[in-house]
Every structure is written in structure tokens, then in C-alpha cells.
């Protein structure tokens, strides 16, 4: 349980809010690359700000204030031409930096146009997403995460709309116990079938189901929190999972689907009661097959909304709860997670929680976030803002999902993987 004031601090990310200030110190995804073909500007909302994203005629992404600096017309209806985005009301032309290139209705093209600087945020494109920096001063380096740097055939990314605050979903990622319940499949036949399907979710189902009260340990790292989860897995065997909360709003964990890579969920606030969950998956050694790519979009509409949602009670089926799945909501983990987090409310009231020992990673992550918010408040740089290229690699961001011998020193085992990756 935390106080109302702490809950507000952690969940409010609009302009000038303390957590909003923190979030703006990091590069953040603002759209999928696939959403931004040349010539079609995209209206976006991020951290409570209404903006327009477009590509100029050199393909460079630009993110501008939605409303024209002249008299406020929506620039997402604008024309992409002549090196920028042109408002269709009176033809003002903006470049990706917010410079007014033309005021064509003014004598001489607008002698004072240079005095206007339209709101603009720098953008980069990596890993199938467009990321932006909305903070003050010189942007830091874009973290050289493996999932952003992997070649296109080795990675996939999609996003899913969530009707709740970003923090609920991020806390779901670092809650190891829910894997044994929310995502549990009851039918061994179905598990066996899913195991044969590339991208099937079932590989670890038995291991996760056989020990529902795992040992959990957390370790603060410079990037966030590392979480060790150990489950008994038969004689002499332990099932070790290492998951990571990465500041300020993403998590990395092993999926049963990507072999030697891992999955990332990055929860980007649209505003305080909605967010986009960006789902990345990558492999270090082999191209991802099309079935896995399609799987990541199953039960998803063309505008990235779940077909199972609160309006249809996530299509919960009571019969299937007897024989197929714990939730009765099908076999797609994304639907389970959407249900669990959206049904906590638009913004979970954390003053009413009763946290238990298995919530220790959530407690650690909240503490880290509150400390980072305080750092920004006091004019200091928060952790994991990268400005030195020599520090822009993360071999210690280790993700593990494997069976080990019970006598293995699992911390030492994980340490060894830092250098191997
Ligand atoms: S309102 Fe955009 S050019 Fe006039
Ligand atoms: Fe989950």
C-alpha cells in the first residue's frame, strides 16, 4: 500500500507533473514505423500532449504540436510537401524542427516567420518504432538495447491499446506469481498442441503450474530492478527466471517464443488513464518466422485494439474455465493481461492494496521510480539516462528462463550470462 500522494506521483505523467518530467528525460516510443507511411501525418497523444507525427520528403520523422501556430488548425490534416508539413488553412509550412519555412499568404513569404518556433520534439527511428525525446536540453543517447538494434528479420514489434494507467501494466510484468494463475492452461492436450505451434504460449505452462509459490529475490541495478524467480521443478531441478524492470516504463523477460532472445513490454502513457503497450520480441541468432509475427497480432484489430475487451467481458467462457484455461479468456496472454490491468480501474487505487511478500519487485520498482522523480525534482539526472557512448551497452540486462540443477548458484549463473550476452 502507498499513500494517495505517492500514487498520484507515480501515475500522473502530463506536462509539468513530477513523473511526467521524469518520463520526458528518456526516449519514448511514439508510434510504430508501419503507422507512418510518407504523406499521411498521424495524430498522436502522448503524456497528455496532442501532437502530429509525419515524415518529411527525406523520410525524416518529425513530431510537432498538433495545432498550427497561426490560428490553431489541426496539422494532422496537413499536406506533406516542400520539405515539411503544410497547414491546409493558410498554407504555413513547418519543418521537422518546428521552423516556419513559409507563410505564403504574407507579403514576401512572411518576413517575421523566423521569430516563431512551433513546438517540436526530436525523433529517431529504431527497432520498428519511432521514438521521441520530450525533455529539456540536449537529448541523451538512445539506449542501444538489443531489441532495438537487432536486424529487422530478427525482431518484431506491435502495440496494444490499454484502457488504464501505464503503471498497472508495467507492474504486471514484474509480478512473477501471476504466471502460475492468470496465464495458466488447464488442458495438457492443449498445452501439447500449443507447444508444437511456433509462437505458442505453452512451453513453460507445466513448470509454472507445478510450483505456484516461487522464491523471489530482487536486486537493484543501474538500469532498474533485476528479479530472480525460482520454482521447484522436480528432483534436483530448479526453474530459474530472471526478469527486469528497466527505468522508467519498460520490462524485459523471457518468452517461450523467441529462443535465445527475449520479450519487452514498454508502456507509454497516452494520458493518465490510457496507454500503449509496445511489445518487442527478438532473437539473437535466427530470423523470426511469420507465424510468430502473426501470433503477436492475434485478437487485435487493425487499429491495435484487443477484440476481447471490457465491453464483451473479455469473452470469458465459464465452460472453458473447467477444462481449458484458468481465466476462461482464451490462450492469448495479451488478453489476460489486458483484463487483469484494465479491471483494476482507470488508475488503480493503491491506497487499498494489501501487498504480500511476492510483490517485492513491485515495491522495489516503485521505490526506484519515486527516487528518480525526486532526483529530477532536485535538478539531478535520473538513473539510466545514457550520455556516454562507452556506457551505452547493457550486458547486465540479462533475461533468463531455464532449468538449472538445484545445486547451481543461480546468482553466479546469471552473472556468467552477463558476459556471454
Ligand atoms: S491556421 Fe494554419 S496556416 Fe493559418
Ligand atoms: Fe502477464
CSV table of C-alpha atoms and ligand atoms in Angstrom, one decimal:
chain,number,residue,atom,x,y,z
A,1,UNK,CA,0.0,0.0,0.0
A,2,UNK,CA,1.2,3.5,-0.8
A,3,UNK,CA,-0.3,6.9,0.1
A,4,UNK,CA,-2.6,8.7,-2.2
A,5,UNK,CA,0.0,11.3,-2.8
A,6,UNK,CA,2.6,8.7,-3.8
A,7,UNK,CA,0.0,7.0,-6.1
A,8,UNK,CA,-0.6,10.4,-7.8
A,9,UNK,CA,3.2,11.0,-8.1
A,10,UNK,CA,3.7,7.6,-9.8
A,11,UNK,CA,0.8,7.7,-12.1
A,12,UNK,CA,0.4,11.3,-13.4
A,13,UNK,CA,2.6,12.0,-16.4
A,14,UNK,CA,1.0,15.1,-18.0
A,15,UNK,CA,3.1,18.2,-18.7
A,16,UNK,CA,4.8,19.7,-15.6
A,17,UNK,CA,3.8,16.7,-13.3
A,18,UNK,CA,6.8,15.3,-11.4
A,19,UNK,CA,6.5,11.8,-13.1
A,20,UNK,CA,5.8,13.5,-16.4
A,21,UNK,CA,9.1,15.4,-16.0
A,22,UNK,CA,10.9,12.1,-15.2
A,23,UNK,CA,9.4,10.2,-18.2
A,24,UNK,CA,10.4,13.1,-20.5
A,25,UNK,CA,14.1,12.5,-19.6
A,26,UNK,CA,14.1,9.3,-21.6
A,27,UNK,CA,13.5,8.4,-25.3
A,28,UNK,CA,10.0,7.0,-25.6
A,29,UNK,CA,8.1,5.2,-28.5
A,30,UNK,CA,5.5,7.4,-30.1
A,31,UNK,CA,4.3,5.2,-32.9
A,32,UNK,CA,5.2,2.1,-34.9
A,33,UNK,CA,7.2,2.8,-38.1
A,34,UNK,CA,4.4,0.9,-40.0
A,35,UNK,CA,1.9,3.6,-38.9
A,36,UNK,CA,3.8,6.4,-40.7
A,37,UNK,CA,3.9,6.0,-44.5
A,38,UNK,CA,5.2,9.1,-46.3
A,39,UNK,CA,2.4,11.5,-47.0
A,40,UNK,CA,0.0,10.6,-44.2
A,41,UNK,CA,0.6,12.5,-40.9
A,42,UNK,CA,-0.6,10.8,-37.8
A,43,UNK,CA,-2.4,12.5,-34.9
A,44,UNK,CA,-0.9,11.2,-31.7
A,45,UNK,CA,-1.3,11.7,-28.0
A,46,UNK,CA,1.5,11.0,-25.6
A,47,UNK,CA,1.9,12.0,-21.9
A,48,UNK,CA,-1.3,14.1,-22.3
A,49,UNK,CA,0.0,16.1,-25.2
A,50,UNK,CA,-1.7,16.3,-28.6
A,51,UNK,CA,0.8,16.1,-31.4
A,52,UNK,CA,1.2,15.3,-35.1
A,53,UNK,CA,3.8,12.9,-36.4
A,54,UNK,CA,4.9,13.0,-40.0
A,55,UNK,CA,7.8,12.1,-42.4
A,56,UNK,CA,9.2,14.9,-44.5
A,57,UNK,CA,10.2,14.3,-48.1
A,58,UNK,CA,13.6,12.9,-47.0
A,59,UNK,CA,11.8,10.3,-44.8
A,60,UNK,CA,12.8,12.0,-41.5
A,61,UNK,CA,10.2,11.7,-38.8
A,62,UNK,CA,9.0,15.0,-37.1
A,63,UNK,CA,6.8,15.4,-34.1
A,64,UNK,CA,5.0,18.8,-33.9
A,65,UNK,CA,2.4,20.4,-31.7
A,66,UNK,CA,-1.0,19.4,-33.2
A,67,UNK,CA,-2.4,22.9,-33.5
A,68,UNK,CA,-1.0,25.4,-36.1
A,69,UNK,CA,0.9,28.3,-34.6
A,70,UNK,CA,-1.1,30.7,-36.8
A,71,UNK,CA,-4.7,30.1,-35.6
A,72,UNK,CA,-4.8,26.7,-34.2
A,73,UNK,CA,-6.0,24.4,-37.1
A,74,UNK,CA,-5.2,20.7,-36.8
A,75,UNK,CA,-1.9,20.0,-38.6
A,76,UNK,CA,-2.6,16.3,-39.0
A,77,UNK,CA,-4.9,17.2,-41.9
A,78,UNK,CA,-1.9,19.0,-43.5
A,79,UNK,CA,-0.1,18.4,-46.7
A,80,UNK,CA,3.4,16.8,-46.7
A,81,UNK,CA,5.4,18.7,-49.3
A,82,UNK,CA,8.3,21.1,-49.9
A,83,UNK,CA,10.5,19.8,-47.1
A,84,UNK,CA,7.8,19.9,-44.3
A,85,UNK,CA,4.2,19.8,-43.2
A,86,UNK,CA,1.9,22.4,-44.6
A,87,UNK,CA,-1.3,23.6,-42.8
A,88,UNK,CA,-4.2,23.5,-45.1
A,89,UNK,CA,-5.9,26.6,-43.7
A,90,UNK,CA,-3.4,29.3,-44.9
A,91,UNK,CA,-0.5,27.2,-46.1
A,92,UNK,CA,2.1,27.8,-43.4
A,93,UNK,CA,4.9,25.2,-43.8
A,94,UNK,CA,6.8,23.7,-40.9
A,95,UNK,CA,9.9,21.6,-41.0
A,96,UNK,CA,10.6,18.7,-38.6
A,97,UNK,CA,12.3,21.1,-36.1
A,98,UNK,CA,9.3,23.4,-35.9
A,99,UNK,CA,10.8,26.1,-38.0
A,100,UNK,CA,8.2,28.0,-40.1
A,101,UNK,CA,9.6,27.7,-43.6
A,102,UNK,CA,6.9,29.6,-45.4
A,103,UNK,CA,3.9,31.9,-44.7
A,104,UNK,CA,2.8,32.0,-48.3
A,105,UNK,CA,-0.2,34.4,-47.7
A,106,UNK,CA,2.1,37.1,-46.3
A,107,UNK,CA,3.9,39.7,-48.4
A,108,UNK,CA,7.4,38.4,-49.2
A,109,UNK,CA,6.5,34.9,-47.6
A,110,UNK,CA,6.4,36.3,-44.1
A,111,UNK,CA,9.3,38.5,-43.0
A,112,UNK,CA,8.9,37.7,-39.3
A,113,UNK,CA,8.2,34.0,-39.7
A,114,UNK,CA,11.7,33.2,-38.2
A,115,UNK,CA,10.5,34.6,-34.8
A,116,UNK,CA,8.1,31.7,-34.4
A,117,UNK,CA,9.2,28.4,-33.2
A,118,UNK,CA,6.5,25.8,-33.3
A,119,UNK,CA,6.6,23.0,-30.6
A,120,UNK,CA,8.7,20.2,-32.0
A,121,UNK,CA,10.3,17.1,-30.4
A,122,UNK,CA,13.3,15.3,-31.9
A,123,UNK,CA,12.6,11.8,-33.2
A,124,UNK,CA,14.6,8.8,-34.2
A,125,UNK,CA,13.6,5.5,-35.8
A,126,UNK,CA,14.9,2.2,-34.5
A,127,UNK,CA,13.6,-1.4,-34.0
A,128,UNK,CA,10.4,-0.7,-35.9
A,129,UNK,CA,9.3,2.2,-33.8
A,130,UNK,CA,9.7,6.0,-33.9
A,131,UNK,CA,11.0,7.3,-30.6
A,132,UNK,CA,11.0,10.8,-29.3
A,133,UNK,CA,12.6,12.9,-26.6
A,134,UNK,CA,10.3,15.4,-25.0
A,135,UNK,CA,12.5,16.6,-22.2
A,136,UNK,CA,14.6,19.7,-21.8
A,137,UNK,CA,18.1,20.3,-23.1
A,138,UNK,CA,20.3,18.0,-25.2
A,139,UNK,CA,18.7,14.6,-25.7
A,140,UNK,CA,20.6,11.7,-24.2
A,141,UNK,CA,21.7,8.8,-26.3
A,142,UNK,CA,19.1,6.3,-27.4
A,143,UNK,CA,19.9,3.2,-25.3
A,144,UNK,CA,21.5,0.6,-27.5
A,145,UNK,CA,19.0,-2.1,-26.5
A,146,UNK,CA,19.4,-5.4,-28.3
A,147,UNK,CA,15.7,-5.4,-29.2
A,148,UNK,CA,16.0,-2.0,-31.0
A,149,UNK,CA,19.3,-2.8,-32.7
A,150,UNK,CA,18.5,-6.3,-34.0
A,151,UNK,CA,18.1,-6.6,-37.8
A,152,UNK,CA,14.5,-6.4,-39.0
A,153,UNK,CA,14.1,-10.1,-39.7
A,154,UNK,CA,15.2,-11.0,-36.2
A,155,UNK,CA,12.7,-8.8,-34.4
A,156,UNK,CA,9.0,-7.9,-34.3
A,157,UNK,CA,7.0,-5.2,-32.7
A,158,UNK,CA,3.4,-4.4,-32.3
A,159,UNK,CA,1.4,-2.2,-29.9
A,160,UNK,CA,-1.9,-2.7,-28.0
A,161,UNK,CA,-4.2,-0.1,-26.6
A,162,UNK,CA,-4.9,-0.3,-22.9
A,163,UNK,CA,-7.7,1.4,-21.1
A,164,UNK,CA,-5.8,2.2,-17.9
A,165,UNK,CA,-2.8,3.9,-16.4
A,166,UNK,CA,0.6,2.8,-17.7
A,167,UNK,CA,1.9,1.7,-14.2
A,168,UNK,CA,-0.6,-1.1,-13.7
A,169,UNK,CA,0.6,-2.9,-16.8
A,170,UNK,CA,4.2,-2.3,-16.0
A,171,UNK,CA,3.7,-3.8,-12.6
A,172,UNK,CA,2.1,-6.8,-14.2
A,173,UNK,CA,5.4,-7.5,-15.9
A,174,UNK,CA,7.3,-7.8,-12.7
A,175,UNK,CA,4.8,-9.9,-10.8
A,176,UNK,CA,6.1,-13.4,-11.2
A,177,UNK,CA,3.3,-15.2,-9.4
A,178,UNK,CA,0.6,-14.2,-11.8
A,179,UNK,CA,2.2,-16.5,-14.5
A,180,UNK,CA,1.0,-19.5,-12.4
A,181,UNK,CA,-2.6,-18.3,-12.3
A,182,UNK,CA,-3.7,-15.7,-14.9
A,183,UNK,CA,-1.9,-17.3,-17.8
A,184,UNK,CA,-2.3,-20.9,-16.7
A,185,UNK,CA,-3.7,-23.5,-19.1
A,186,UNK,CA,-5.6,-26.5,-17.6
A,187,UNK,CA,-5.6,-28.8,-20.6
A,188,UNK,CA,-2.5,-30.8,-21.1
A,189,UNK,CA,-3.7,-31.7,-24.6
A,190,UNK,CA,-3.9,-28.0,-25.4
A,191,UNK,CA,-0.5,-27.4,-23.9
A,192,UNK,CA,0.9,-30.1,-26.1
A,193,UNK,CA,-0.7,-28.7,-29.2
A,194,UNK,CA,0.4,-25.2,-28.4
A,195,UNK,CA,4.0,-26.4,-27.9
A,196,UNK,CA,4.1,-27.5,-31.5
A,197,UNK,CA,2.9,-24.1,-32.8
A,198,UNK,CA,5.7,-21.6,-33.4
A,199,UNK,CA,4.8,-18.7,-31.1
A,200,UNK,CA,2.6,-20.9,-28.9
A,201,UNK,CA,2.5,-19.7,-25.3
A,202,UNK,CA,2.5,-23.0,-23.6
A,203,UNK,CA,6.1,-24.1,-23.2
A,204,UNK,CA,6.5,-23.2,-19.6
A,205,UNK,CA,3.0,-23.9,-18.5
A,206,UNK,CA,3.7,-27.1,-16.6
A,207,UNK,CA,6.8,-25.6,-14.8
A,208,UNK,CA,4.9,-22.5,-13.8
A,209,UNK,CA,1.9,-24.6,-12.7
A,210,UNK,CA,3.9,-27.1,-10.6
A,211,UNK,CA,5.2,-24.5,-8.2
A,212,UNK,CA,2.8,-21.7,-7.7
A,213,UNK,CA,4.6,-20.1,-4.7
A,214,UNK,CA,8.1,-19.4,-6.0
A,215,UNK,CA,11.1,-18.0,-4.2
A,216,UNK,CA,11.6,-14.4,-5.4
A,217,UNK,CA,14.6,-12.1,-4.9
A,218,UNK,CA,15.2,-8.6,-6.2
A,219,UNK,CA,18.4,-6.8,-6.9
A,220,UNK,CA,18.7,-3.1,-7.8
A,221,UNK,CA,20.8,-2.5,-10.9
A,222,UNK,CA,21.8,0.8,-12.5
A,223,UNK,CA,19.1,0.3,-15.2
A,224,UNK,CA,16.3,-0.7,-12.8
A,225,UNK,CA,15.5,-3.9,-10.9
A,226,UNK,CA,16.5,-7.4,-11.6
A,227,UNK,CA,14.1,-10.1,-10.4
A,228,UNK,CA,15.1,-13.7,-9.8
A,229,UNK,CA,12.2,-16.2,-9.6
A,230,UNK,CA,12.9,-19.9,-8.6
A,231,UNK,CA,10.4,-22.7,-8.8
A,232,UNK,CA,10.9,-26.3,-7.8
A,233,UNK,CA,11.0,-28.4,-11.0
A,234,UNK,CA,11.2,-32.0,-9.9
A,235,UNK,CA,14.2,-33.9,-8.3
A,236,UNK,CA,17.4,-31.8,-8.4
A,237,UNK,CA,15.9,-29.2,-10.7
A,238,UNK,CA,15.0,-25.6,-10.4
A,239,UNK,CA,13.3,-23.4,-12.9
A,240,UNK,CA,15.0,-20.1,-12.9
A,241,UNK,CA,13.5,-16.9,-14.5
A,242,UNK,CA,15.3,-13.6,-14.5
A,243,UNK,CA,13.1,-10.6,-15.4
A,244,UNK,CA,14.0,-6.9,-15.4
A,245,UNK,CA,12.2,-3.7,-14.8
A,246,UNK,CA,14.0,-1.1,-16.8
A,247,UNK,CA,13.6,2.6,-16.0
A,248,UNK,CA,11.3,4.3,-16.4
A,249,UNK,CA,8.4,2.3,-18.0
A,250,UNK,CA,9.5,-1.0,-19.6
A,251,UNK,CA,10.3,-4.6,-18.7
A,252,UNK,CA,12.3,-7.4,-20.3
A,253,UNK,CA,11.5,-11.1,-19.7
A,254,UNK,CA,11.9,-14.4,-21.3
A,255,UNK,CA,9.1,-15.5,-23.7
A,256,UNK,CA,8.7,-19.2,-24.6
A,257,UNK,CA,8.7,-18.0,-28.2
A,258,UNK,CA,12.0,-16.3,-29.1
A,259,UNK,CA,14.6,-18.8,-28.0
A,260,UNK,CA,17.8,-17.0,-27.3
A,261,UNK,CA,16.3,-13.5,-27.4
A,262,UNK,CA,13.7,-12.0,-25.1
A,263,UNK,CA,10.5,-10.0,-25.0
A,264,UNK,CA,10.0,-6.4,-23.9
A,265,UNK,CA,6.8,-4.6,-22.9
A,266,UNK,CA,7.1,-0.8,-23.0
A,267,UNK,CA,4.2,1.0,-21.5
A,268,UNK,CA,3.8,4.5,-22.9
A,269,UNK,CA,1.1,6.8,-21.4
A,270,UNK,CA,-1.3,8.3,-23.8
A,271,UNK,CA,-2.6,10.2,-20.8
A,272,UNK,CA,-3.2,9.2,-17.2
A,273,UNK,CA,-6.0,6.7,-18.0
A,274,UNK,CA,-4.8,5.1,-21.3
A,275,UNK,CA,-1.6,3.8,-22.6
A,276,UNK,CA,0.0,1.9,-25.5
A,277,UNK,CA,1.8,-1.3,-24.7
A,278,UNK,CA,4.6,-1.8,-27.2
A,279,UNK,CA,5.6,-5.4,-27.4
A,280,UNK,CA,9.0,-6.2,-28.8
A,281,UNK,CA,10.4,-9.7,-29.4
A,282,UNK,CA,13.8,-10.6,-30.9
A,283,UNK,CA,16.1,-13.4,-31.4
A,284,UNK,CA,19.9,-13.1,-31.4
A,285,UNK,CA,20.6,-15.9,-33.8
A,286,UNK,CA,17.7,-16.6,-36.2
A,287,UNK,CA,15.1,-14.7,-38.2
A,288,UNK,CA,11.6,-14.8,-36.6
A,289,UNK,CA,9.1,-16.9,-38.5
A,290,UNK,CA,5.9,-15.4,-39.9
A,291,UNK,CA,3.7,-17.5,-37.6
A,292,UNK,CA,5.3,-15.8,-34.5
A,293,UNK,CA,4.8,-12.4,-36.1
A,294,UNK,CA,1.2,-13.2,-36.8
A,295,UNK,CA,0.7,-14.6,-33.3
A,296,UNK,CA,1.8,-11.3,-31.8
A,297,UNK,CA,-1.2,-9.7,-33.6
A,298,UNK,CA,-3.8,-12.3,-32.9
A,299,UNK,CA,-7.1,-11.0,-31.4
A,300,UNK,CA,-6.1,-7.5,-32.5
A,301,UNK,CA,-8.0,-5.0,-34.7
A,302,UNK,CA,-6.3,-3.0,-37.4
A,303,UNK,CA,-6.1,-0.1,-35.0
A,304,UNK,CA,-4.3,-2.1,-32.4
A,305,UNK,CA,-7.2,-2.8,-30.0
A,306,UNK,CA,-8.0,-6.1,-28.4
A,307,UNK,CA,-11.1,-7.9,-29.7
A,308,UNK,CA,-11.6,-9.2,-26.2
A,309,UNK,CA,-12.2,-6.2,-24.0
A,310,UNK,CA,-14.3,-4.9,-21.1
A,311,UNK,CA,-17.3,-4.3,-23.4
A,312,UNK,CA,-17.6,-8.0,-24.1
A,313,UNK,CA,-16.3,-9.1,-20.7
A,314,UNK,CA,-13.1,-10.3,-22.4
A,315,UNK,CA,-15.3,-13.1,-23.9
A,316,UNK,CA,-14.9,-15.1,-20.7
A,317,UNK,CA,-16.3,-18.6,-21.2
A,318,UNK,CA,-17.2,-20.4,-18.0
A,319,UNK,CA,-17.1,-23.8,-19.6
A,320,UNK,CA,-13.6,-23.4,-20.8
A,321,UNK,CA,-12.6,-22.4,-17.2
A,322,UNK,CA,-13.3,-26.0,-16.2
A,323,UNK,CA,-11.1,-27.7,-18.8
A,324,UNK,CA,-9.0,-25.2,-20.8
A,325,UNK,CA,-7.8,-22.1,-19.1
A,326,UNK,CA,-7.7,-20.6,-15.6
A,327,UNK,CA,-9.4,-17.4,-16.8
A,328,UNK,CA,-11.7,-18.7,-19.5
A,329,UNK,CA,-10.4,-16.0,-21.8
A,330,UNK,CA,-8.6,-18.0,-24.4
A,331,UNK,CA,-5.0,-18.7,-24.9
A,332,UNK,CA,-3.6,-15.2,-25.7
A,333,UNK,CA,-1.6,-13.8,-22.8
A,334,UNK,CA,-2.2,-10.3,-24.0
A,335,UNK,CA,-5.9,-10.6,-23.4
A,336,UNK,CA,-5.3,-12.0,-19.9
A,337,UNK,CA,-3.0,-9.1,-19.1
A,338,UNK,CA,-5.4,-6.5,-20.5
A,339,UNK,CA,-8.3,-7.9,-18.4
A,340,UNK,CA,-6.2,-8.0,-15.2
A,341,UNK,CA,-4.8,-4.5,-15.5
A,342,UNK,CA,-7.8,-2.7,-17.0
A,343,UNK,CA,-10.2,-4.2,-14.4
A,344,UNK,CA,-8.0,-2.6,-11.7
A,345,UNK,CA,-9.7,0.7,-12.7
A,346,UNK,CA,-8.5,3.6,-14.8
A,347,UNK,CA,-5.9,4.4,-12.2
A,348,UNK,CA,-5.6,1.6,-9.6
A,349,UNK,CA,-6.3,2.9,-6.1
A,350,UNK,CA,-3.1,1.7,-4.4
A,351,UNK,CA,-4.1,3.0,-1.0
A,352,UNK,CA,-6.4,0.0,-0.8
A,353,UNK,CA,-3.9,-2.7,-1.6
A,354,UNK,CA,-2.6,-5.4,0.7
A,355,UNK,CA,0.8,-6.2,-0.7
A,356,UNK,CA,2.4,-9.5,0.2
A,357,UNK,CA,5.9,-10.9,0.0
A,358,UNK,CA,5.6,-11.9,-3.6
A,359,UNK,CA,5.0,-8.3,-4.6
A,360,UNK,CA,8.6,-7.4,-3.6
A,361,UNK,CA,9.6,-6.5,-7.1
A,362,UNK,CA,6.7,-4.1,-7.4
A,363,UNK,CA,7.7,-2.4,-4.1
A,364,UNK,CA,11.3,-2.1,-5.3
A,365,UNK,CA,10.3,-0.6,-8.7
A,366,UNK,CA,8.0,1.9,-7.1
A,367,UNK,CA,10.8,3.0,-4.7
A,368,UNK,CA,13.2,3.4,-7.6
A,369,UNK,CA,10.7,5.5,-9.6
A,370,UNK,CA,9.9,7.7,-6.6
A,371,UNK,CA,13.7,8.2,-6.0
A,372,UNK,CA,14.1,9.1,-9.7
A,373,UNK,CA,11.2,11.5,-9.6
A,374,UNK,CA,12.9,13.2,-6.6
A,375,UNK,CA,16.2,13.3,-8.4
A,376,UNK,CA,14.7,15.3,-11.3
A,377,UNK,CA,12.8,17.5,-8.9
A,378,UNK,CA,16.1,18.4,-7.3
A,379,UNK,CA,17.8,19.1,-10.6
A,380,UNK,CA,19.8,15.9,-10.8
A,381,UNK,CA,20.0,13.4,-13.7
A,382,UNK,CA,17.8,10.3,-13.0
A,383,UNK,CA,19.4,6.9,-13.4
A,384,UNK,CA,19.7,5.1,-16.7
A,385,UNK,CA,19.9,8.3,-18.8
A,386,UNK,CA,22.8,7.5,-21.1
A,387,UNK,CA,25.1,10.2,-22.3
A,388,UNK,CA,28.4,8.4,-22.6
A,389,UNK,CA,28.7,6.1,-25.6
A,390,UNK,CA,31.1,3.8,-23.7
A,391,UNK,CA,28.2,3.1,-21.3
A,392,UNK,CA,25.7,2.6,-24.0
A,393,UNK,CA,25.5,-1.2,-23.8
A,394,UNK,CA,23.8,-3.4,-21.3
A,395,UNK,CA,25.3,-6.8,-21.0
A,396,UNK,CA,24.0,-6.9,-17.4
A,397,UNK,CA,20.4,-6.7,-18.7
A,398,UNK,CA,20.2,-10.5,-18.6
A,399,UNK,CA,17.0,-12.4,-19.2
A,400,UNK,CA,16.8,-16.0,-18.2
A,401,UNK,CA,14.2,-18.7,-18.5
A,402,UNK,CA,15.8,-22.1,-18.0
A,403,UNK,CA,16.0,-25.3,-15.9
A,404,UNK,CA,19.1,-25.5,-13.7
A,405,UNK,CA,20.5,-28.1,-11.3
A,406,UNK,CA,19.2,-27.5,-7.8
A,407,UNK,CA,22.8,-27.1,-6.5
A,408,UNK,CA,23.6,-24.3,-9.0
A,409,UNK,CA,24.5,-20.9,-7.5
A,410,UNK,CA,21.8,-19.1,-9.5
A,411,UNK,CA,23.2,-15.6,-8.9
A,412,UNK,CA,26.6,-16.7,-10.1
A,413,UNK,CA,25.0,-18.5,-13.1
A,414,UNK,CA,23.2,-15.3,-14.0
A,415,UNK,CA,26.4,-13.3,-13.6
A,416,UNK,CA,28.2,-15.5,-16.1
A,417,UNK,CA,25.5,-14.8,-18.6
A,418,UNK,CA,26.3,-11.1,-18.4
A,419,UNK,CA,29.5,-11.5,-20.2
A,420,UNK,CA,28.1,-14.2,-22.6
A,421,UNK,CA,25.4,-11.9,-24.0
B,1,LIG,S1,-4.2,28.2,-39.1
B,1,LIG,FE1,-2.6,27.1,-40.0
B,1,LIG,S2,-1.9,28.4,-41.5
B,1,LIG,FE2,-3.5,29.5,-40.6
B,2,LIG,FE1,1.0,-11.4,-17.8
